[in-house]
PDB file of C-alpha atoms in Angstrom:
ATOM      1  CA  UNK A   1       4.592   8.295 -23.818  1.00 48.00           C
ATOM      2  CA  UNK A   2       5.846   7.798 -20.305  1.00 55.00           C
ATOM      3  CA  UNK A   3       5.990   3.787 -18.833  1.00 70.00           C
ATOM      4  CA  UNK A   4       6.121   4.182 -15.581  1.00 78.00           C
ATOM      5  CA  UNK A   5       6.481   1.110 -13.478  1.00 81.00           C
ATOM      6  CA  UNK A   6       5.449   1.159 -10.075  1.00 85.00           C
ATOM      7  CA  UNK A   7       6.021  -1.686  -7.259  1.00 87.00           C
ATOM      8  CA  UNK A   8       3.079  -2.146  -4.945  1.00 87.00           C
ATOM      9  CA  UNK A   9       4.797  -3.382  -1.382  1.00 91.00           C
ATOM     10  CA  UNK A  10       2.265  -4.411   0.618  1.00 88.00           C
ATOM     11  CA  UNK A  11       2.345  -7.589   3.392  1.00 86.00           C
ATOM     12  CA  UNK A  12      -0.831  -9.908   3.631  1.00 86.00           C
ATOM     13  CA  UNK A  13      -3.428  -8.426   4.832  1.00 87.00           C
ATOM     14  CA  UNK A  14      -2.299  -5.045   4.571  1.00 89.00           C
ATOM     15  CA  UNK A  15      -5.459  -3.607   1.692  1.00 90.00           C
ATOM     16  CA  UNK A  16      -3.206  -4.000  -1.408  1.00 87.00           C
ATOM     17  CA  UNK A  17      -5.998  -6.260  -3.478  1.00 86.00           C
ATOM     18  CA  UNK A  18      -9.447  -4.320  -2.102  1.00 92.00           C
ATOM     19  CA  UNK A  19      -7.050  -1.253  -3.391  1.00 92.00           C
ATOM     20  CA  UNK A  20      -6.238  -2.260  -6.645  1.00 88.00           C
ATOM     21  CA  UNK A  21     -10.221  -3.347  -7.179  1.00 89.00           C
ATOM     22  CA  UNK A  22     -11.215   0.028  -6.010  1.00 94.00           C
ATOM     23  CA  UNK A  23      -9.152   2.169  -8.105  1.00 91.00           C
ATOM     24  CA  UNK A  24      -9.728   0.089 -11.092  1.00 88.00           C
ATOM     25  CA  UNK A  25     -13.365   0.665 -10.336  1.00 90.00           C
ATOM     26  CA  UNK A  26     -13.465   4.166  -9.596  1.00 91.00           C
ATOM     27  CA  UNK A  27     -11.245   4.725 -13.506  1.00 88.00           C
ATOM     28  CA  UNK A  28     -13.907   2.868 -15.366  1.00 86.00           C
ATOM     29  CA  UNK A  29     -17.141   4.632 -13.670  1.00 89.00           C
ATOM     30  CA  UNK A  30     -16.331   7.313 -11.638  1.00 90.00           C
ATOM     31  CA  UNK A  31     -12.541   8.656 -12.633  1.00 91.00           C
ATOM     32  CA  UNK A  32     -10.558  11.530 -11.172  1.00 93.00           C
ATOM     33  CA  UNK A  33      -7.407  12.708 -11.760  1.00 94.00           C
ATOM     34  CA  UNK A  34      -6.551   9.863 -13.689  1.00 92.00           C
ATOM     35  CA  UNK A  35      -8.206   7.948 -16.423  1.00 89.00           C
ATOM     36  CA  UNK A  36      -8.339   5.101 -18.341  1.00 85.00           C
ATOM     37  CA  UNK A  37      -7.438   6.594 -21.519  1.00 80.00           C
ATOM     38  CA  UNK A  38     -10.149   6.258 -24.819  1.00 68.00           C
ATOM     39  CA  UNK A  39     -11.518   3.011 -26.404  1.00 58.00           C
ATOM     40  CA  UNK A  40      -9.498   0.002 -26.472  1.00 54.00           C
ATOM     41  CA  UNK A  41      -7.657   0.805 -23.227  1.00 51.00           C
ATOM     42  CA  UNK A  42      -8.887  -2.156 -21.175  1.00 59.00           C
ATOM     43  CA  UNK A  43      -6.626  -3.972 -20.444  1.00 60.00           C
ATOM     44  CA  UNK A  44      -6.575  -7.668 -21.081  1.00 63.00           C
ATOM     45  CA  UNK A  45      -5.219  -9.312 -17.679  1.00 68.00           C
ATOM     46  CA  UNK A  46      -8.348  -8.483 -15.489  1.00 72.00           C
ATOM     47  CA  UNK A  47      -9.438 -11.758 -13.985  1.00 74.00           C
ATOM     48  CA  UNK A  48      -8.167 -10.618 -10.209  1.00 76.00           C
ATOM     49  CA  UNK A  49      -9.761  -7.091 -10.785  1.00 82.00           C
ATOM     50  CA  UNK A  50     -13.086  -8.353 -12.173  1.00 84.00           C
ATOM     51  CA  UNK A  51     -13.219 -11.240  -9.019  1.00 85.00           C
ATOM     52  CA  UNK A  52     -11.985  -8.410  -6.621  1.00 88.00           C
ATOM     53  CA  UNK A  53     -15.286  -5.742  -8.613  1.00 89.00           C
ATOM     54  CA  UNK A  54     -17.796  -8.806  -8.507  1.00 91.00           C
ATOM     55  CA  UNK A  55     -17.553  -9.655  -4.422  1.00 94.00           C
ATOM     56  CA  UNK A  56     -18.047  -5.767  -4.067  1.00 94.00           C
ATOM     57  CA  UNK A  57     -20.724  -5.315  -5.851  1.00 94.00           C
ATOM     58  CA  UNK A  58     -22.313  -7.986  -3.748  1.00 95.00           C
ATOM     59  CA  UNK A  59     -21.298  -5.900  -0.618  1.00 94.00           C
ATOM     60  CA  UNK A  60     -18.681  -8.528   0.399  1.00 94.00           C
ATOM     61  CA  UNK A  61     -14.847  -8.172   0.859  1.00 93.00           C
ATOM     62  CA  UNK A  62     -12.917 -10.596  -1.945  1.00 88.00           C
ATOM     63  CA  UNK A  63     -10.664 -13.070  -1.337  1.00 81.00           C
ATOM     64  CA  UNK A  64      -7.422 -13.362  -0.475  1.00 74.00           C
ATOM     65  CA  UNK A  65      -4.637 -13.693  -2.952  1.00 72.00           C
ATOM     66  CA  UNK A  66      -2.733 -16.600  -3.294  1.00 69.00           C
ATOM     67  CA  UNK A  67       0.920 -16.448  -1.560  1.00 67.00           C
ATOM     68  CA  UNK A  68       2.537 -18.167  -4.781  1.00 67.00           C
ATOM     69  CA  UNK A  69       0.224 -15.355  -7.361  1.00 71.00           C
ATOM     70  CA  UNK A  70       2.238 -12.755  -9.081  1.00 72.00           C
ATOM     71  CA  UNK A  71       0.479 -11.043 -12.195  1.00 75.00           C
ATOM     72  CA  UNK A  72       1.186  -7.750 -13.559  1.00 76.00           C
ATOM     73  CA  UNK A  73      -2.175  -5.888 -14.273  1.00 78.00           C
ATOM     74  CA  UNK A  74      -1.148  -3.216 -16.681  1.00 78.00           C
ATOM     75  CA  UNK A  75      -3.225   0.025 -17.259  1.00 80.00           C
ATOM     76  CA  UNK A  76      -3.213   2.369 -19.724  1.00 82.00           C
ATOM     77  CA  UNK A  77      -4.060   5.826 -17.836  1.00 84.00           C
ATOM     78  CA  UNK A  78      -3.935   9.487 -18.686  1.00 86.00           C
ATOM     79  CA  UNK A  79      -4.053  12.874 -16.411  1.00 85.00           C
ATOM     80  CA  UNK A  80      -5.873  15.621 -16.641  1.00 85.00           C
ATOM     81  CA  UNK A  81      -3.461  17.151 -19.201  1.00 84.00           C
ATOM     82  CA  UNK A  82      -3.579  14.517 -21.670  1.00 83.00           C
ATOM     83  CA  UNK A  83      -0.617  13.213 -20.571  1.00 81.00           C
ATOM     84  CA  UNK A  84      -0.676   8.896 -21.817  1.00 80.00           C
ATOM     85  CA  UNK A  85       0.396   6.955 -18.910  1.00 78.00           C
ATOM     86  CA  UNK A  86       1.014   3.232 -19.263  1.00 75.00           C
ATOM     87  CA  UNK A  87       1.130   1.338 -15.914  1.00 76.00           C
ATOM     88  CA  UNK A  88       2.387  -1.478 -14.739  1.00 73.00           C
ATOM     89  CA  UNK A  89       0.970  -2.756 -11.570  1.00 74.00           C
ATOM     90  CA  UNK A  90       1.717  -6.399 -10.205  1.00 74.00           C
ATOM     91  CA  UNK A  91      -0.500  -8.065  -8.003  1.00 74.00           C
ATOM     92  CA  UNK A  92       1.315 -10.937  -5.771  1.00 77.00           C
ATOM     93  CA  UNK A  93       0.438 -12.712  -2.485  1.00 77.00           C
ATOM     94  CA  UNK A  94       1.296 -10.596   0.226  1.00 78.00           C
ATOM     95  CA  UNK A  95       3.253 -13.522   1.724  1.00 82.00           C
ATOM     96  CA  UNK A  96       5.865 -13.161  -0.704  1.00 86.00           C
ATOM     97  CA  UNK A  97       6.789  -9.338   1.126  1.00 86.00           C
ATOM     98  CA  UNK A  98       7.049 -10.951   4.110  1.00 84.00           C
ATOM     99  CA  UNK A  99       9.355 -13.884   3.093  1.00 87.00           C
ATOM    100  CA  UNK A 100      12.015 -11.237   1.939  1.00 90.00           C
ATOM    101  CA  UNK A 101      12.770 -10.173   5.625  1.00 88.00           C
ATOM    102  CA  UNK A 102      12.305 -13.861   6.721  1.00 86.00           C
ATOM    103  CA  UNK A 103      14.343 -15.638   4.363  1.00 88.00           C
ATOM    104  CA  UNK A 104      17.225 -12.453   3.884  1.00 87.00           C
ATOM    105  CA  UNK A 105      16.573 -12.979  -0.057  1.00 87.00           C
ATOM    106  CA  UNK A 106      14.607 -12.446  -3.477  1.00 88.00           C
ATOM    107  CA  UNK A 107      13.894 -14.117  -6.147  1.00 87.00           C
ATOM    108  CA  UNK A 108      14.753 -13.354  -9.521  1.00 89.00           C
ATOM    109  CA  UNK A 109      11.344 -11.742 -10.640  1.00 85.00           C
ATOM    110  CA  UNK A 110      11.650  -9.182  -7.333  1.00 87.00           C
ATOM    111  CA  UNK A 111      15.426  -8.395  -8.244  1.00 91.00           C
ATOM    112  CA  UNK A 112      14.243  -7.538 -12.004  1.00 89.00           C
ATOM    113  CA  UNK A 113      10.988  -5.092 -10.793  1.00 87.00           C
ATOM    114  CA  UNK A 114      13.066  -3.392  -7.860  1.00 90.00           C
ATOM    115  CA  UNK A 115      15.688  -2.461 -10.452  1.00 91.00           C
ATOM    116  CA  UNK A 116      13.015  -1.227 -13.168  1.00 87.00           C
ATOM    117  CA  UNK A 117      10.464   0.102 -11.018  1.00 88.00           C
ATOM    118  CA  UNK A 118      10.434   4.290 -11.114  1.00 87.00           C
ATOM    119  CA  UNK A 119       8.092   3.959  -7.768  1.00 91.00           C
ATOM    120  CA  UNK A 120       7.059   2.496  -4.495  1.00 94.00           C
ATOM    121  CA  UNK A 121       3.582   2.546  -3.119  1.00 93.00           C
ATOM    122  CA  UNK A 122       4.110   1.004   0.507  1.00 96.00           C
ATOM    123  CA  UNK A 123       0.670  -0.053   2.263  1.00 96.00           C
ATOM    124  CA  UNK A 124       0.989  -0.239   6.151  1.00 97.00           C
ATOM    125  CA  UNK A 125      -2.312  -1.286   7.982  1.00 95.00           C
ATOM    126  CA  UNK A 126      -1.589   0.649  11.539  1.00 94.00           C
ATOM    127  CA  UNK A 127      -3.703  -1.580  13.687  1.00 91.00           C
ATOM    128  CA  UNK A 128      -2.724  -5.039  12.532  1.00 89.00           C
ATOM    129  CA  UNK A 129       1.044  -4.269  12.909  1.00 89.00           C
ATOM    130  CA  UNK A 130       2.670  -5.260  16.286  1.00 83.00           C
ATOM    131  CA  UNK A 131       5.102  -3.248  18.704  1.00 84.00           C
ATOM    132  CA  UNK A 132       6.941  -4.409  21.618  1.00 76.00           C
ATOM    133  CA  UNK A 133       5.009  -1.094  22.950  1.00 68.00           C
ATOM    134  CA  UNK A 134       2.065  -3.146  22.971  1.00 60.00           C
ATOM    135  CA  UNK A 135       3.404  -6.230  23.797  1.00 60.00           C
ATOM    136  CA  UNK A 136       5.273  -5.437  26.847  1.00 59.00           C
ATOM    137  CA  UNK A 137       2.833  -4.209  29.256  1.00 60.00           C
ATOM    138  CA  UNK A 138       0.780  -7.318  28.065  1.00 61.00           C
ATOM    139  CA  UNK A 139       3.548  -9.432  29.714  1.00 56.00           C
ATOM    140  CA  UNK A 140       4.203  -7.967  32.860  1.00 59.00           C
ATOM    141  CA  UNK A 141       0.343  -8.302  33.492  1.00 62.00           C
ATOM    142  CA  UNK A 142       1.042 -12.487  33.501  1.00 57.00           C
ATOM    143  CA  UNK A 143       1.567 -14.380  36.768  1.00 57.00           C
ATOM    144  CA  UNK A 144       4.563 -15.977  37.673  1.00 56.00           C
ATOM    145  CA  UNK A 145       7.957 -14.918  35.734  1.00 54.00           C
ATOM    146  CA  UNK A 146       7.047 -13.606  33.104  1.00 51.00           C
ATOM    147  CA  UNK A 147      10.531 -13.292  30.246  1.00 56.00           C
ATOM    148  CA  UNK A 148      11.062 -11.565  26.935  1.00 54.00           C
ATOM    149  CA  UNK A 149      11.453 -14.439  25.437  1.00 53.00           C
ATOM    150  CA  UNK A 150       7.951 -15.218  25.994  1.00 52.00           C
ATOM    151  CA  UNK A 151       6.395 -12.586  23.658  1.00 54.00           C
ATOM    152  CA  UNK A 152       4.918 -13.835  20.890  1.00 54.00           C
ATOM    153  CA  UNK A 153       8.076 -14.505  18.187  1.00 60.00           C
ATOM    154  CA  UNK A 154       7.580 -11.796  16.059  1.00 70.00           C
ATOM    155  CA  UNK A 155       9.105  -9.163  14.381  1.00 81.00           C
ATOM    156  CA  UNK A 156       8.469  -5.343  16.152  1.00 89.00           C
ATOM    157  CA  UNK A 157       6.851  -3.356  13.387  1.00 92.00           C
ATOM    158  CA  UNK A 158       9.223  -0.526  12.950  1.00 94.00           C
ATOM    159  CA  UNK A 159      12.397  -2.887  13.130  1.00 93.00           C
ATOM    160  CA  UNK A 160      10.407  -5.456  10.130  1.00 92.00           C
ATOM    161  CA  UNK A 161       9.672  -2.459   7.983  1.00 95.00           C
ATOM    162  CA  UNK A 162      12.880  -0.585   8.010  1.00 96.00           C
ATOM    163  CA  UNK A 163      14.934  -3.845   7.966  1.00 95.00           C
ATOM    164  CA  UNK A 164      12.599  -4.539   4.432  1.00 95.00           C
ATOM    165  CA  UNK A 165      13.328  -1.062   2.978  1.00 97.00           C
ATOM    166  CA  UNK A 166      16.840  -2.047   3.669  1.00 96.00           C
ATOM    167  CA  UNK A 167      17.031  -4.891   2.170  1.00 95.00           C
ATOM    168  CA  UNK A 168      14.764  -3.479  -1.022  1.00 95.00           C
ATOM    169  CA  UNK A 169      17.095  -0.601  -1.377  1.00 96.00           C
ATOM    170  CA  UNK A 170      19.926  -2.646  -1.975  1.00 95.00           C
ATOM    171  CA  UNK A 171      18.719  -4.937  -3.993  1.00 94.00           C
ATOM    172  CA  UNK A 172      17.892  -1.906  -5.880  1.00 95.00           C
ATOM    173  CA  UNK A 173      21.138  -0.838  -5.874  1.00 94.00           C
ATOM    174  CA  UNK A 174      20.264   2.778  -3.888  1.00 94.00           C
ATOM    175  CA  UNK A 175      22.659   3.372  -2.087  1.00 91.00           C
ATOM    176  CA  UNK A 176      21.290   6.099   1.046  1.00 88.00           C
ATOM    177  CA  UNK A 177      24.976   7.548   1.613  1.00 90.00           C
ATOM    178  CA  UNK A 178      23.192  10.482  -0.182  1.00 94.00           C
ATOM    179  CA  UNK A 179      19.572  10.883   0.450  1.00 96.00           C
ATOM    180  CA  UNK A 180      17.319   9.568  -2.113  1.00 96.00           C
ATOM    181  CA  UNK A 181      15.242  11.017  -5.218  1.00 95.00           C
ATOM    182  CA  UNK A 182      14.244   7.781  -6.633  1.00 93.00           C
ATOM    183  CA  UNK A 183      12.804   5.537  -6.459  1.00 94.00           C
ATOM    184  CA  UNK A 184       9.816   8.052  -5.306  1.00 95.00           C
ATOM    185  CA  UNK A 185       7.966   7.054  -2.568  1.00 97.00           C
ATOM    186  CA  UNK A 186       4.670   7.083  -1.331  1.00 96.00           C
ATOM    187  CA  UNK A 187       3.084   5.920   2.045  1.00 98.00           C
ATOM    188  CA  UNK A 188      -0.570   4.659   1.973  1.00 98.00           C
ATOM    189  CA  UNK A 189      -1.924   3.929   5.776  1.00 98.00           C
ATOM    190  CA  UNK A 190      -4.560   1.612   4.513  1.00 96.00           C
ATOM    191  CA  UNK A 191      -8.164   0.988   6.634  1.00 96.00           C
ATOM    192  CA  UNK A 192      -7.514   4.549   7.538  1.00 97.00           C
ATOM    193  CA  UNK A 193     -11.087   3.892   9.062  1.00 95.00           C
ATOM    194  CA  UNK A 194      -9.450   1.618  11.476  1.00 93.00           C
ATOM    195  CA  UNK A 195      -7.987   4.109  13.778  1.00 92.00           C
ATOM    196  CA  UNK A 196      -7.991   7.139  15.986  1.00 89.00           C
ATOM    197  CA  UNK A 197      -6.225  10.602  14.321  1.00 89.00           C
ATOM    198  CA  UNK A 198      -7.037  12.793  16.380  1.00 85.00           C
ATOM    199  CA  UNK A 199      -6.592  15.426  13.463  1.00 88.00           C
ATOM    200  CA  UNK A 200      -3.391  14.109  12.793  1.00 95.00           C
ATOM    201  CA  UNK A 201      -1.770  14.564   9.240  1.00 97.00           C
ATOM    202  CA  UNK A 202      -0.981  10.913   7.931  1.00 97.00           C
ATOM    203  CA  UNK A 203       3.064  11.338   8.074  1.00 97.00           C
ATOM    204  CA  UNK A 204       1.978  12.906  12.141  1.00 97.00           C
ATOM    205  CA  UNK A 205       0.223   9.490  12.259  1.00 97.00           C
ATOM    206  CA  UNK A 206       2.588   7.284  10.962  1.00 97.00           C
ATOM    207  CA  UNK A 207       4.758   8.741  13.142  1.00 95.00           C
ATOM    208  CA  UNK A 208       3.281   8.007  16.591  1.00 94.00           C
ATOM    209  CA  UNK A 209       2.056   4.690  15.488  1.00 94.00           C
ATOM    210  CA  UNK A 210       5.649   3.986  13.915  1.00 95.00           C
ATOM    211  CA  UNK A 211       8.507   6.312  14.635  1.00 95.00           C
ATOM    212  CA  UNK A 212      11.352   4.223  13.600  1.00 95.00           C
ATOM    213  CA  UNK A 213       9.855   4.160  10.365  1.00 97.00           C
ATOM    214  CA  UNK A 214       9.072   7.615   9.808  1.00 97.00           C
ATOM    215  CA  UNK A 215      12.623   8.550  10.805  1.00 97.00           C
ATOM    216  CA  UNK A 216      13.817   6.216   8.305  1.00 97.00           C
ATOM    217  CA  UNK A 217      12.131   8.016   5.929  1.00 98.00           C
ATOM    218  CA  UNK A 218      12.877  11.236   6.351  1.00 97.00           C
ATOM    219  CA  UNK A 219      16.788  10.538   6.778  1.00 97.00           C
ATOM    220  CA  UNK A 220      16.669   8.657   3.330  1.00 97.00           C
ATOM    221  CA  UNK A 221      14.340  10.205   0.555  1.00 97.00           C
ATOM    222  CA  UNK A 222      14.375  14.301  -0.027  1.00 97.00           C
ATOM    223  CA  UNK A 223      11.258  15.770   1.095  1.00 96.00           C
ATOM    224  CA  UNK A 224       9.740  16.203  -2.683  1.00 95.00           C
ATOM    225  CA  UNK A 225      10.274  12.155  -2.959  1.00 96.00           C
ATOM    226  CA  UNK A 226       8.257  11.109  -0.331  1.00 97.00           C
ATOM    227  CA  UNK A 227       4.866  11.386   0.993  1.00 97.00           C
ATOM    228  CA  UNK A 228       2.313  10.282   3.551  1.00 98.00           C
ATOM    229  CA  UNK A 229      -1.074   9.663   2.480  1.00 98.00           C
ATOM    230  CA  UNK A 230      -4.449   8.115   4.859  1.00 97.00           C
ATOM    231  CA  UNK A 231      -6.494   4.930   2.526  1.00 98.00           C
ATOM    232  CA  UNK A 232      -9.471   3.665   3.201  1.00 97.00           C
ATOM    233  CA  UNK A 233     -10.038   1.687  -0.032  1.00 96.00           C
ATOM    234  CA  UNK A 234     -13.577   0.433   1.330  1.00 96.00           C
ATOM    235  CA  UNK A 235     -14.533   3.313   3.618  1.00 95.00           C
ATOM    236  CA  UNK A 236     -15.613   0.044   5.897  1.00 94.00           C
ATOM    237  CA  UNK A 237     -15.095  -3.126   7.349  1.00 92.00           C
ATOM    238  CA  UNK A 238     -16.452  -5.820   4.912  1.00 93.00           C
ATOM    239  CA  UNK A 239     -16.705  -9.508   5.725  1.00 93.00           C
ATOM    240  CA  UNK A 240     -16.539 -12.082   3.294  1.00 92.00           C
ATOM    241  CA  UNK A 241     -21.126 -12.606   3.811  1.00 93.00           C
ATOM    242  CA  UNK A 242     -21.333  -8.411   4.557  1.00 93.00           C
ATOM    243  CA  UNK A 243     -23.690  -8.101   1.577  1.00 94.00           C
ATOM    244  CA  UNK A 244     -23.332  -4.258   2.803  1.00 95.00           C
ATOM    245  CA  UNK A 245     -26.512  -2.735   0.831  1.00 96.00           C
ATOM    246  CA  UNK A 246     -24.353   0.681   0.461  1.00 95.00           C
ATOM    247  CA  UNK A 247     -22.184  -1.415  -2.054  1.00 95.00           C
ATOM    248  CA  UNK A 248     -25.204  -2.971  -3.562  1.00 95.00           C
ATOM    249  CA  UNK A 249     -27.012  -0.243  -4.462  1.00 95.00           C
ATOM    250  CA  UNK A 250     -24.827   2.524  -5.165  1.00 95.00           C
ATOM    251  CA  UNK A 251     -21.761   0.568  -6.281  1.00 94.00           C
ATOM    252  CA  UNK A 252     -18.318   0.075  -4.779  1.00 95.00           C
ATOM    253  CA  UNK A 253     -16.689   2.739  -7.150  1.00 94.00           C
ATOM    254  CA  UNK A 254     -18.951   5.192  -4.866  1.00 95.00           C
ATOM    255  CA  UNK A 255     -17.598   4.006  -1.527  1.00 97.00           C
ATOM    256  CA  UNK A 256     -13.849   4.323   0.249  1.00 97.00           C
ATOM    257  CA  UNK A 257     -11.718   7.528   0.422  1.00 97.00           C
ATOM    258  CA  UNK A 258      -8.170   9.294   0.742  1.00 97.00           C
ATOM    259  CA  UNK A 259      -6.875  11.518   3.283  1.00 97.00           C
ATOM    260  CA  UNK A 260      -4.028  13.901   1.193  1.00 97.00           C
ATOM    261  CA  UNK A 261      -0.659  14.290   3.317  1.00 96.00           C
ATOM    262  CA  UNK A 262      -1.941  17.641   4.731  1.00 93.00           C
ATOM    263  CA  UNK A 263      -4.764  16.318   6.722  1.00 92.00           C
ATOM    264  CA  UNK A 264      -7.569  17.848   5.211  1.00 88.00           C
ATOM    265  CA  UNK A 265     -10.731  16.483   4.726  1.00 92.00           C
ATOM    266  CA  UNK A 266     -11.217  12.880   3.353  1.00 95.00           C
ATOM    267  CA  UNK A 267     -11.477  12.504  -0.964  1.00 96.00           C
ATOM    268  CA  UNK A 268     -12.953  10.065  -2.689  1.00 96.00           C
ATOM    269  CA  UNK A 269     -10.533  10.622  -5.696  1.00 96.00           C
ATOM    270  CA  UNK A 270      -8.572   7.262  -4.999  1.00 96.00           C
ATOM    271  CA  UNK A 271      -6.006   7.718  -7.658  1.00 94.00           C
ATOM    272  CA  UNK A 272      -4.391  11.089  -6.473  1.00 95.00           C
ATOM    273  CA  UNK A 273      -2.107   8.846  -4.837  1.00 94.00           C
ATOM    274  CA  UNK A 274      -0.656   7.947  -7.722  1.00 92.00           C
ATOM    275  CA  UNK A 275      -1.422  10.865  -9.646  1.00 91.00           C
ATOM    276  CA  UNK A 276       1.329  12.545  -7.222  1.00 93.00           C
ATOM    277  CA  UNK A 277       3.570   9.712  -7.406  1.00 88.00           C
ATOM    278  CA  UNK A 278       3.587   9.650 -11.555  1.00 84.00           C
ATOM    279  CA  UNK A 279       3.512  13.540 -11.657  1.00 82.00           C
ATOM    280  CA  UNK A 280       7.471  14.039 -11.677  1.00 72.00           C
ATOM    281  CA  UNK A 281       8.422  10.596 -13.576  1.00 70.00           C
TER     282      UNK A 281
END
């Protein structure tokens, strides 16, 4: 029986809890490639995936999780060979990502899961992340003298992220002299819905919305250890008083999609993801 262990990195606000609702959702109703496997196989920490289910099924976005949480959810899965798949999938304020690149350091319980995890799943929401692209030609449209120093005091998007896998990979003891096989990697754009592709793959996406980081990526992992995937977990916008009667009546486990790294049409299968990611560990 494999244990995989896979680290979810994802910021706040960046989809990682409406994700991890949805997919355990979609393996209890309406599975795909993956499964929860036979009876007995729910598993016992579900609070945050039942609270996260429940404010769906009213046709409302859930809350947000707490910057101090950190739970690990873990799910017993098998694919479509019969392979048994035990997961371990911790759930954690996104604010805790975020400190890492703030603070230059991680705590004890980060140190232990980058060393044992086998993957990454990194969620990056394109249209809440900020470039100086963006902000500059804001500035120069201000009257008097306008300076850099005067953009709002925030990290660029594509120096944050690849600074994080930096620091990540390190603490992981990887070193990138040689390019990386593990940990494997995989990309999720989340709120896919969000933006403009113009028939874009997701990796031709990420990189025109984030070149720095797609470059990173592709100097550091081999090809067959990465990949680029579109996410929207809710197919929508919800609002915390939505009550979006597509929800209601036909059930959350019904509603978001994926878009596969090749840019064909969208899937509502939202565990391919990882069915890719867990297919070679």
């Amino acid at each position: 029986m494999a244990n995989p262990e896979l680290l979810l990195l994802g910021g706040p606000n960046s989809g990682k809890t409406h994700y991890a609702g949805q997919l355990y959702g979609r393996l209890q109703r309406n599975p795909g490639v993956l499964q929860m496997r036979g009876q007995g196989a729910t598993p016992e920490n579900l609070r945050i995936l039942e609270e996260v289910l429940n404010s769906l099924e009213e046709g409302c976005a859930a809350g947000h999780t707490s910057a101090t949480t950190w739970e690990d959810i873990q799910l017993q899965l098998e694919d479509e060979s019969g392979r048994a798949i035990d997961l371990n999938w911790p759930d954690y304020g996104g604010e805790q990502l975020k400190a890492i690149t703030d603070d230059r350091q991680v705590s004890e319980q980060w140190q232990t899961r980058l060393e044992t995890s086998t993957g990454w799943v990194l969620l990056i929401r394109l249209n809440s992340e900020t470039t100086y692209k963006e902000n500059l030609p804001n500035l120069l449209k201000r009257e008097g003298n306008p300076r850099i120093a005067d953009i709002e005091n925030e990290w660029d998007a594509n120096a944050r992220i690849v600074e994080l896998l930096q620091i990540l990979l390190h603490i992981a003891s990887k070193g990138i002299a040689h390019r990386l096989e593990t940990p494997r990697l995989i990309v999720l754009l989340s709120c896919y819905d969000e933006i403009e592709t113009k028939d874009l793959s997701p990796h031709e996406v990420l990189n025109s919305y984030l070149p720095l980081v797609s470059s990173f990526i592709q100097s550091n992992w081999v090809p067959e250890a990465y990949s680029v995937w579109g996410l929207s977990s809710l197919g929508c916008l919800l609002e915390p008083d939505s009550n979006n009667d597509d929800f209601i009546d036909e059930g959350p486990e019904y509603q978001g999609w994926i878009v596969p790294p090749n840019g064909s049409n969208e899937d509502p299968d939202l565990s391919k993801p990882l069915a890719w990611l867990l297919e070679e560990l």
